[in-house]
mmCIF file of C-alpha atoms in Angstrom:
data_model
loop_
_atom_site.group_PDB
_atom_site.id
_atom_site.type_symbol
_atom_site.label_atom_id
_atom_site.label_comp_id
_atom_site.label_asym_id
_atom_site.label_seq_id
_atom_site.Cartn_x
_atom_site.Cartn_y
_atom_site.Cartn_z
ATOM 1 C CA MET A 1 -18.899 26.626 -15.361
ATOM 2 C CA THR A 2 -15.993 24.392 -16.370
ATOM 3 C CA ARG A 3 -16.873 20.762 -15.806
ATOM 4 C CA VAL A 4 -14.435 17.895 -15.436
ATOM 5 C CA ARG A 5 -16.393 15.710 -17.830
ATOM 6 C CA ASP A 6 -16.189 18.386 -20.549
ATOM 7 C CA GLN A 7 -12.386 18.542 -20.573
ATOM 8 C CA THR A 8 -10.999 17.809 -24.024
ATOM 9 C CA SER A 9 -7.360 17.952 -22.909
ATOM 10 C CA VAL A 10 -6.566 14.632 -21.274
ATOM 11 C CA ILE A 11 -3.151 13.015 -20.911
ATOM 12 C CA VAL A 12 -3.239 9.268 -20.226
ATOM 13 C CA ASP A 13 -0.310 7.410 -18.656
ATOM 14 C CA ARG A 14 -0.428 3.614 -18.847
ATOM 15 C CA GLY A 15 3.151 3.042 -17.700
ATOM 16 C CA LYS A 16 4.300 -0.445 -18.628
ATOM 17 C CA TYR A 17 0.730 -1.742 -18.489
ATOM 18 C CA GLY A 18 -0.421 -0.874 -21.989
ATOM 19 C CA ASP A 19 -2.884 -3.767 -22.073
ATOM 20 C CA ALA A 20 -4.253 -3.219 -18.574
ATOM 21 C CA VAL A 21 -8.013 -3.606 -18.260
ATOM 22 C CA THR A 22 -9.607 -0.681 -16.411
ATOM 23 C CA PRO A 23 -13.102 0.808 -16.454
ATOM 24 C CA TRP A 24 -11.713 4.086 -17.859
ATOM 25 C CA GLU A 25 -12.189 2.718 -21.382
ATOM 26 C CA GLU A 26 -15.953 2.475 -20.802
ATOM 27 C CA ALA A 27 -17.523 5.818 -21.787
ATOM 28 C CA THR A 28 -20.517 5.355 -19.478
ATOM 29 C CA TRP A 29 -18.323 4.647 -16.465
ATOM 30 C CA ARG A 30 -15.936 7.467 -17.325
ATOM 31 C CA ASP A 31 -18.729 10.019 -17.694
ATOM 32 C CA ALA A 32 -20.326 8.929 -14.425
ATOM 33 C CA ALA A 33 -17.033 9.161 -12.554
ATOM 34 C CA LEU A 34 -16.188 12.623 -13.852
ATOM 35 C CA GLU A 35 -19.730 13.825 -13.220
ATOM 36 C CA TRP A 36 -19.355 12.601 -9.622
ATOM 37 C CA VAL A 37 -16.148 14.634 -9.304
ATOM 38 C CA ASP A 38 -17.960 17.680 -10.702
ATOM 39 C CA GLY A 39 -20.687 17.280 -8.121
ATOM 40 C CA ARG A 40 -18.327 16.891 -5.185
ATOM 41 C CA LEU A 41 -16.334 19.952 -6.265
ATOM 42 C CA ALA A 42 -19.506 22.005 -6.702
ATOM 43 C CA GLU A 43 -20.598 21.104 -3.169
ATOM 44 C CA ARG A 44 -17.461 22.884 -1.960
ATOM 45 C CA GLY A 45 -17.846 25.850 -4.280
ATOM 46 C CA LEU A 46 -14.998 24.638 -6.492
ATOM 47 C CA ARG A 47 -14.633 23.993 -10.198
ATOM 48 C CA ALA A 48 -12.170 22.275 -12.489
ATOM 49 C CA ALA A 49 -9.675 24.420 -14.362
ATOM 50 C CA GLY A 50 -7.584 22.597 -16.911
ATOM 51 C CA GLU A 51 -5.987 19.502 -18.340
ATOM 52 C CA LEU A 52 -6.712 16.120 -16.776
ATOM 53 C CA ARG A 53 -3.843 13.707 -16.162
ATOM 54 C CA VAL A 54 -4.984 10.109 -15.983
ATOM 55 C CA ARG A 55 -2.846 7.262 -14.615
ATOM 56 C CA LEU A 56 -4.149 3.814 -15.508
ATOM 57 C CA ARG A 57 -2.871 0.696 -13.782
ATOM 58 C CA PRO A 58 -4.378 -2.797 -13.350
ATOM 59 C CA TRP A 59 -5.111 -1.893 -9.713
ATOM 60 C CA SER A 60 -6.415 1.693 -9.966
ATOM 61 C CA VAL A 61 -7.599 4.619 -12.042
ATOM 62 C CA LEU A 62 -6.080 7.886 -10.803
ATOM 63 C CA VAL A 63 -7.014 11.294 -12.230
ATOM 64 C CA ARG A 64 -5.345 14.585 -11.340
ATOM 65 C CA VAL A 65 -7.947 17.340 -11.606
ATOM 66 C CA PRO A 66 -6.694 20.969 -11.579
ATOM 67 C CA VAL A 67 -8.968 23.228 -9.555
ATOM 68 C CA GLU A 68 -9.422 26.940 -9.976
ATOM 69 C CA GLY A 69 -7.733 28.969 -7.236
ATOM 70 C CA ARG A 70 -6.241 26.073 -5.214
ATOM 71 C CA ASP A 71 -4.208 22.890 -5.419
ATOM 72 C CA ALA A 72 -5.376 20.068 -7.651
ATOM 73 C CA VAL A 73 -7.497 17.216 -6.349
ATOM 74 C CA TRP A 74 -7.175 13.524 -7.121
ATOM 75 C CA PHE A 75 -9.886 11.077 -8.105
ATOM 76 C CA LYS A 76 -9.146 7.419 -7.446
ATOM 77 C CA ALA A 77 -11.138 4.338 -8.444
ATOM 78 C CA ASN A 78 -10.314 0.973 -6.890
ATOM 79 C CA PRO A 79 -11.183 -2.540 -8.090
ATOM 80 C CA PRO A 80 -13.831 -4.396 -6.064
ATOM 81 C CA ASP A 81 -11.270 -6.281 -3.958
ATOM 82 C CA SER A 82 -9.680 -3.054 -2.688
ATOM 83 C CA ALA A 83 -12.897 -1.057 -2.371
ATOM 84 C CA PHE A 84 -12.066 -0.705 1.316
ATOM 85 C CA GLU A 85 -9.413 1.941 0.603
ATOM 86 C CA GLY A 86 -11.768 4.927 0.689
ATOM 87 C CA PRO A 87 -13.464 3.998 3.984
ATOM 88 C CA LEU A 88 -10.091 3.049 5.477
ATOM 89 C CA THR A 89 -8.644 6.430 4.525
ATOM 90 C CA VAL A 90 -11.598 8.148 6.200
ATOM 91 C CA ALA A 91 -11.029 6.109 9.354
ATOM 92 C CA LEU A 92 -7.278 6.781 9.414
ATOM 93 C CA ALA A 93 -7.900 10.512 9.075
ATOM 94 C CA ARG A 94 -10.023 10.243 12.227
ATOM 95 C CA TRP A 95 -7.784 7.917 14.237
ATOM 96 C CA ALA A 96 -4.393 9.322 13.199
ATOM 97 C CA PRO A 97 -4.998 12.666 11.462
ATOM 98 C CA ARG A 98 -1.358 13.692 11.412
ATOM 99 C CA TYR A 99 -0.426 10.707 9.259
ATOM 100 C CA ALA A 100 -3.308 10.397 6.793
ATOM 101 C CA LEU A 101 -5.088 12.449 4.145
ATOM 102 C CA GLU A 102 -8.714 13.280 4.849
ATOM 103 C CA PRO A 103 -10.746 12.543 1.709
ATOM 104 C CA LEU A 104 -12.929 15.256 0.239
ATOM 105 C CA ALA A 105 -15.510 12.619 -0.670
ATOM 106 C CA VAL A 106 -15.919 8.848 -0.773
ATOM 107 C CA ASP A 107 -18.428 6.669 -2.611
ATOM 108 C CA PRO A 108 -17.917 3.249 -0.961
ATOM 109 C CA GLY A 109 -20.360 1.452 -3.241
ATOM 110 C CA ARG A 110 -18.452 2.426 -6.371
ATOM 111 C CA ALA A 111 -15.008 2.444 -4.713
ATOM 112 C CA TRP A 112 -14.426 6.087 -5.667
ATOM 113 C CA THR A 113 -12.454 8.562 -3.577
ATOM 114 C CA LEU A 114 -11.690 12.247 -4.043
ATOM 115 C CA LEU A 115 -8.536 13.370 -2.244
ATOM 116 C CA PRO A 116 -6.787 16.683 -1.683
ATOM 117 C CA ASP A 117 -3.225 17.167 -2.842
ATOM 118 C CA GLY A 118 -0.850 15.898 -0.161
ATOM 119 C CA GLY A 119 2.204 17.969 -1.047
ATOM 120 C CA GLU A 120 5.611 16.745 -2.091
ATOM 121 C CA LEU A 121 6.381 13.050 -2.436
ATOM 122 C CA LEU A 122 9.327 11.754 -0.447
ATOM 123 C CA ARG A 123 10.678 10.451 -3.771
ATOM 124 C CA THR A 124 11.093 14.023 -5.018
ATOM 125 C CA ALA A 125 13.158 15.082 -2.018
ATOM 126 C CA LEU A 126 15.327 11.970 -2.347
ATOM 127 C CA ASP A 127 15.837 12.418 -6.076
ATOM 128 C CA ASP A 128 17.054 16.007 -5.802
ATOM 129 C CA GLY A 129 19.254 15.390 -2.748
ATOM 130 C CA ARG A 130 17.264 17.351 -0.165
ATOM 131 C CA ALA A 131 16.707 14.138 1.800
ATOM 132 C CA GLY A 132 19.256 11.413 2.493
ATOM 133 C CA PRO A 133 19.494 8.019 4.185
ATOM 134 C CA ARG A 134 18.515 9.318 7.621
ATOM 135 C CA VAL A 135 15.068 10.341 6.386
ATOM 136 C CA TRP A 136 14.175 6.654 6.163
ATOM 137 C CA GLU A 137 14.923 6.209 9.863
ATOM 138 C CA ASP A 138 12.621 9.073 10.741
ATOM 139 C CA LEU A 139 9.759 7.875 8.554
ATOM 140 C CA LEU A 140 10.005 4.279 9.792
ATOM 141 C CA ARG A 141 10.035 5.417 13.406
ATOM 142 C CA ARG A 142 6.891 7.452 12.756
ATOM 143 C CA TYR A 143 5.216 4.763 10.681
ATOM 144 C CA ALA A 144 5.828 2.196 13.437
ATOM 145 C CA GLY A 145 4.290 4.665 15.855
ATOM 146 C CA LEU A 146 1.218 4.853 13.618
ATOM 147 C CA GLN A 147 0.940 1.062 13.570
ATOM 148 C CA HIS A 148 1.306 0.970 17.354
ATOM 149 C CA THR A 149 -1.520 3.511 17.653
ATOM 150 C CA LEU A 150 -3.734 1.406 15.385
ATOM 151 C CA VAL A 151 -3.383 -1.882 17.312
ATOM 152 C CA PRO A 152 -6.661 -1.350 19.237
ATOM 153 C CA TYR A 153 -8.456 -0.669 15.941
ATOM 154 C CA ALA A 154 -7.363 -3.862 14.157
ATOM 155 C CA GLY A 155 -10.776 -5.505 14.398
ATOM 156 C CA ARG A 156 -12.560 -2.365 13.227
ATOM 157 C CA ILE A 157 -10.150 -2.106 10.297
ATOM 158 C CA GLU A 158 -11.111 -5.635 9.245
ATOM 159 C CA LEU A 159 -14.794 -4.666 9.447
ATOM 160 C CA LEU A 160 -14.071 -1.988 6.833
ATOM 161 C CA GLY A 161 -13.166 -4.788 4.436
ATOM 162 C CA VAL A 162 -9.388 -4.747 4.831
ATOM 163 C CA PRO A 163 -8.223 -8.363 4.349
ATOM 164 C CA SER A 164 -7.145 -10.309 7.402
ATOM 165 C CA ALA A 165 -3.710 -11.910 7.297
ATOM 166 C CA ARG A 166 -3.182 -12.316 11.013
ATOM 167 C CA THR A 167 0.022 -13.931 12.151
ATOM 168 C CA ARG A 168 -1.441 -17.202 13.414
ATOM 169 C CA ALA A 169 -3.617 -17.550 10.304
ATOM 170 C CA LEU A 170 -0.796 -17.123 7.782
ATOM 171 C CA PRO A 171 -0.440 -20.896 7.160
ATOM 172 C CA ASP A 172 -4.097 -21.009 6.089
ATOM 173 C CA LEU A 173 -3.503 -18.011 3.835
ATOM 174 C CA PHE A 174 -0.486 -19.776 2.353
ATOM 175 C CA ASP A 175 -2.627 -22.837 1.601
ATOM 176 C CA ARG A 176 -5.283 -20.724 -0.108
ATOM 177 C CA VAL A 177 -2.887 -18.707 -2.241
ATOM 178 C CA LEU A 178 -0.993 -21.828 -3.252
ATOM 179 C CA ALA A 179 -4.194 -23.651 -4.200
ATOM 180 C CA GLU A 180 -5.472 -20.696 -6.251
ATOM 181 C CA SER A 181 -2.221 -20.083 -8.120
ATOM 182 C CA SER A 182 -2.307 -21.305 -11.696
ATOM 183 C CA ALA A 183 0.983 -19.677 -12.716
ATOM 184 C CA LEU A 184 3.381 -21.747 -10.609
ATOM 185 C CA ARG A 185 5.564 -24.301 -12.356
ATOM 186 C CA PRO A 186 5.146 -27.861 -11.019
ATOM 187 C CA ASP A 187 8.637 -27.914 -9.478
ATOM 188 C CA ASP A 188 8.022 -24.587 -7.703
ATOM 189 C CA ARG A 189 4.710 -25.866 -6.375
ATOM 190 C CA ARG A 190 6.454 -28.931 -4.969
ATOM 191 C CA ARG A 191 9.099 -26.744 -3.308
ATOM 192 C CA LEU A 192 6.398 -24.614 -1.714
ATOM 193 C CA ASP A 193 4.498 -27.682 -0.515
ATOM 194 C CA GLY A 194 7.695 -28.850 1.141
ATOM 195 C CA LEU A 195 8.206 -25.456 2.778
ATOM 196 C CA ARG A 196 4.915 -25.513 4.673
ATOM 197 C CA PRO A 197 6.157 -27.148 7.924
ATOM 198 C CA ARG A 198 8.899 -24.522 8.222
ATOM 199 C CA LEU A 199 6.397 -21.754 7.473
ATOM 200 C CA VAL A 200 4.122 -22.995 10.263
ATOM 201 C CA ALA A 201 7.068 -22.935 12.661
ATOM 202 C CA TRP A 202 8.015 -19.393 11.591
ATOM 203 C CA CYS A 203 4.462 -18.185 12.239
ATOM 204 C CA GLU A 204 4.318 -19.825 15.649
ATOM 205 C CA GLU A 205 7.654 -18.323 16.642
ATOM 206 C CA LEU A 206 6.658 -14.874 15.405
ATOM 207 C CA ALA A 207 3.316 -14.942 17.230
ATOM 208 C CA ALA A 208 5.052 -16.031 20.455
ATOM 209 C CA VAL A 209 7.014 -12.764 20.582
ATOM 210 C CA GLY A 210 3.733 -11.091 21.519
ATOM 211 C CA VAL A 211 3.682 -8.102 19.170
ATOM 212 C CA PRO A 212 -0.019 -7.692 18.313
ATOM 213 C CA ASP A 213 -1.340 -7.574 14.776
ATOM 214 C CA SER A 214 -2.028 -4.166 13.268
ATOM 215 C CA LEU A 215 -2.378 -2.443 9.910
ATOM 216 C CA ASP A 216 0.271 -3.341 7.338
ATOM 217 C CA HIS A 217 0.468 -0.979 4.353
ATOM 218 C CA ALA A 218 2.270 -3.771 2.426
ATOM 219 C CA ASP A 219 3.720 -1.451 -0.242
ATOM 220 C CA LEU A 220 5.259 1.496 1.596
ATOM 221 C CA HIS A 221 7.895 2.918 -0.741
ATOM 222 C CA GLU A 222 9.004 6.506 -1.350
ATOM 223 C CA GLY A 223 6.252 7.092 -3.894
ATOM 224 C CA GLN A 224 3.524 6.150 -1.416
ATOM 225 C CA LEU A 225 4.071 8.876 1.149
ATOM 226 C CA PHE A 226 4.156 12.632 1.215
ATOM 227 C CA ARG A 227 6.751 14.748 2.942
ATOM 228 C CA PRO A 228 5.009 18.124 3.174
ATOM 229 C CA GLU A 229 7.826 19.387 5.405
ATOM 230 C CA PRO A 230 10.963 17.927 7.026
ATOM 231 C CA GLY A 231 10.061 15.576 9.853
ATOM 232 C CA ARG A 232 6.447 15.146 8.765
ATOM 233 C CA PHE A 233 5.051 12.294 6.678
ATOM 234 C CA THR A 234 1.614 11.458 5.315
ATOM 235 C CA PHE A 235 0.994 7.853 4.308
ATOM 236 C CA PHE A 236 -1.404 7.060 1.468
ATOM 237 C CA ASP A 237 -2.355 4.494 -1.191
ATOM 238 C CA TRP A 238 -3.691 1.784 1.134
ATOM 239 C CA GLY A 239 -5.070 -0.513 -1.574
ATOM 240 C CA ASP A 240 -2.624 -3.335 -0.726
ATOM 241 C CA ALA A 241 -3.207 -3.111 3.028
ATOM 242 C CA VAL A 242 -3.899 -6.052 5.314
ATOM 243 C CA VAL A 243 -4.275 -6.634 9.035
ATOM 244 C CA SER A 244 -1.232 -8.712 9.872
ATOM 245 C CA HIS A 245 1.967 -8.686 11.868
ATOM 246 C CA PRO A 246 3.106 -5.055 11.732
ATOM 247 C CA PHE A 247 6.749 -5.986 11.147
ATOM 248 C CA CYS A 248 5.815 -7.308 7.679
ATOM 249 C CA SER A 249 5.662 -3.634 6.673
ATOM 250 C CA LEU A 250 9.418 -3.216 6.968
ATOM 251 C CA LEU A 251 10.269 -5.215 3.832
ATOM 252 C CA VAL A 252 9.282 -2.706 1.135
ATOM 253 C CA PRO A 253 10.700 0.549 2.585
ATOM 254 C CA ALA A 254 13.886 -1.166 3.720
ATOM 255 C CA CYS A 255 14.462 -2.609 0.245
ATOM 256 C CA ALA A 256 13.746 0.781 -1.342
ATOM 257 C CA ALA A 257 16.281 2.439 0.957
ATOM 258 C CA ARG A 258 18.827 -0.317 0.328
ATOM 259 C CA ASP A 259 18.458 0.147 -3.414
ATOM 260 C CA ARG A 260 19.148 3.868 -3.082
ATOM 261 C CA HIS A 261 21.806 3.943 -0.381
ATOM 262 C CA GLY A 262 23.319 0.460 -0.079
ATOM 263 C CA PRO A 263 22.858 -2.445 2.358
ATOM 264 C CA GLU A 264 24.731 -0.706 5.160
ATOM 265 C CA VAL A 265 21.598 1.334 5.952
ATOM 266 C CA LEU A 266 19.525 -1.715 6.907
ATOM 267 C CA PRO A 267 20.542 -2.191 10.572
ATOM 268 C CA ARG A 268 19.845 1.469 11.357
ATOM 269 C CA LEU A 269 16.445 1.258 9.664
ATOM 270 C CA ARG A 270 15.546 -1.856 11.631
ATOM 271 C CA ASP A 271 16.568 -0.227 14.898
ATOM 272 C CA ALA A 272 14.579 2.935 14.154
ATOM 273 C CA TYR A 273 11.507 0.890 13.245
ATOM 274 C CA LEU A 274 11.726 -1.160 16.447
ATOM 275 C CA GLU A 275 11.864 1.822 18.820
ATOM 276 C CA PRO A 276 8.077 2.083 19.335
ATOM 277 C CA TRP A 277 7.825 -1.675 19.920
ATOM 278 C CA THR A 278 10.401 -1.981 22.707
ATOM 279 C CA GLY A 279 9.336 -2.767 26.254
ATOM 280 C CA ALA A 280 6.405 -4.927 27.363
ATOM 281 C CA GLY A 281 8.885 -7.607 28.402
ATOM 282 C CA ARG A 282 10.228 -8.175 24.899
ATOM 283 C CA SER A 283 13.981 -8.544 24.602
ATOM 284 C CA ARG A 284 16.030 -6.914 21.898
ATOM 285 C CA ALA A 285 16.982 -10.358 20.580
ATOM 286 C CA GLU A 286 13.318 -11.387 20.308
ATOM 287 C CA LEU A 287 12.390 -8.247 18.395
ATOM 288 C CA THR A 288 15.329 -8.619 16.030
ATOM 289 C CA ARG A 289 14.398 -12.231 15.369
ATOM 290 C CA ALA A 290 10.789 -11.155 14.786
ATOM 291 C CA VAL A 291 11.964 -8.737 12.078
ATOM 292 C CA THR A 292 13.738 -11.595 10.281
ATOM 293 C CA LEU A 293 10.658 -13.818 10.427
ATOM 294 C CA ALA A 294 8.216 -11.097 9.348
ATOM 295 C CA TRP A 295 10.519 -10.025 6.503
ATOM 296 C CA ARG A 296 10.146 -13.465 4.940
ATOM 297 C CA LEU A 297 6.442 -13.901 5.713
ATOM 298 C CA ALA A 298 5.601 -10.505 4.158
ATOM 299 C CA ALA A 299 5.655 -12.331 0.812
ATOM 300 C CA LEU A 300 2.230 -13.838 1.581
ATOM 301 C CA ALA A 301 0.266 -10.591 1.782
ATOM 302 C CA ARG A 302 2.116 -9.266 -1.253
ATOM 303 C CA ALA A 303 1.164 -12.393 -3.208
ATOM 304 C CA CYS A 304 -2.481 -11.842 -2.270
ATOM 305 C CA SER A 305 -2.453 -8.190 -3.268
ATOM 306 C CA TRP A 306 -1.989 -9.103 -6.938
ATOM 307 C CA GLY A 307 -5.527 -10.439 -6.900
ATOM 308 C CA ARG A 308 -6.845 -6.926 -6.275
ATOM 309 C CA VAL A 309 -6.950 -5.758 -9.864
ATOM 310 C CA PHE A 310 -9.764 -4.808 -12.192
ATOM 311 C CA PRO A 311 -11.378 -8.015 -13.459
ATOM 312 C CA SER A 312 -10.726 -8.947 -17.055
ATOM 313 C CA VAL A 313 -13.662 -9.432 -19.379
ATOM 314 C CA SER A 314 -11.625 -11.551 -21.776
ATOM 315 C CA GLY A 315 -11.439 -14.626 -19.593
ATOM 316 C CA GLY A 316 -7.782 -14.949 -20.504
ATOM 317 C CA GLY A 317 -6.117 -16.126 -17.333
ATOM 318 C CA THR A 318 -6.024 -14.780 -13.799
ATOM 319 C CA PRO A 319 -5.049 -11.089 -13.611
ATOM 320 C CA GLY A 320 -1.831 -10.719 -11.641
ATOM 321 C CA GLY A 321 -1.291 -14.475 -11.488
ATOM 322 C CA ALA A 322 2.351 -14.438 -12.597
ATOM 323 C CA GLU A 323 3.204 -11.618 -10.184
ATOM 324 C CA SER A 324 1.456 -13.402 -7.323
ATOM 325 C CA ALA A 325 3.411 -16.586 -8.011
ATOM 326 C CA SER A 326 6.646 -14.613 -8.074
ATOM 327 C CA ARG A 327 5.846 -13.133 -4.663
ATOM 328 C CA LEU A 328 5.175 -16.586 -3.221
ATOM 329 C CA LEU A 329 8.625 -17.726 -4.285
ATOM 330 C CA GLU A 330 10.127 -14.882 -2.230
ATOM 331 C CA LEU A 331 9.447 -17.097 0.793
ATOM 332 C CA PHE A 332 12.689 -18.843 -0.149
ATOM 333 C CA HIS A 333 14.744 -15.623 -0.022
ATOM 334 C CA GLU A 334 17.022 -15.304 2.991
ATOM 335 C CA PRO A 335 16.260 -12.052 4.859
ATOM 336 C CA PRO A 336 19.212 -9.649 5.004
ATOM 337 C CA LEU A 337 18.407 -8.723 8.614
#
């Protein structure tokens, strides 16, 4: 029987992170992980059948494993601070099966997940012209619907280990991230200290609109969702997720669409995203203002996410510290909506 751990043909992609620290370099860890994949495949009567493709990033190890007679499967290893991703993916497959992949196996203690292939990435359809600007409206409408569905589960999502960044607690999160940042220049730190009263007011105003906290993917771009067929989307890669104001999710996909199609798409994307949130006594003006506030405040969760990387054994600085500081400074950017 062909075993994953016996494959001699392995292609490793490090992207722009050639010096990234991951456990893949440790032979003992690597053998254990691939043996685990072998075992989970064998339980389903499956076996590996070819070259492994390994994608190494500071925040994950991802291995594409070809399988005899069917689509490939994907092994993912998360750092300790995003070990919740496997259990969260299991829960999402139960609560919203149309919008999430159901894992083939999860080892929560080791933060390992084995996933089926999800089909074509939205990025592929955009790159070759089979999808255009309107596809973003459809996906945001559906993603907002998913978030709306998940509102009652927010507390249970936090119990899975997903970080809490609830709207009214964002000032405390700001204080913590600012205190822990060692990469900020002194003048930037002073600017951020001076911004705090305004940030508190933004959070209070946003909370007063009454949209409840829910799951925020926090990095939902065209490479983080599948489009197995027109009008259907599967959301994945939840390692940056938080429980926060749902509107914070709009920042990343809207910017990705703007970069591809121009700023004129933004109002239509906002309107599509807001459709599931209308009603309940909220005016259109309040919801539009809430989008502007959440767009700016989304920088906080994104700053935190850079702490969820594999720990360095060198002791040479905080992993992701410069990127986290850069995200904090996005609080000064004026939202385009």
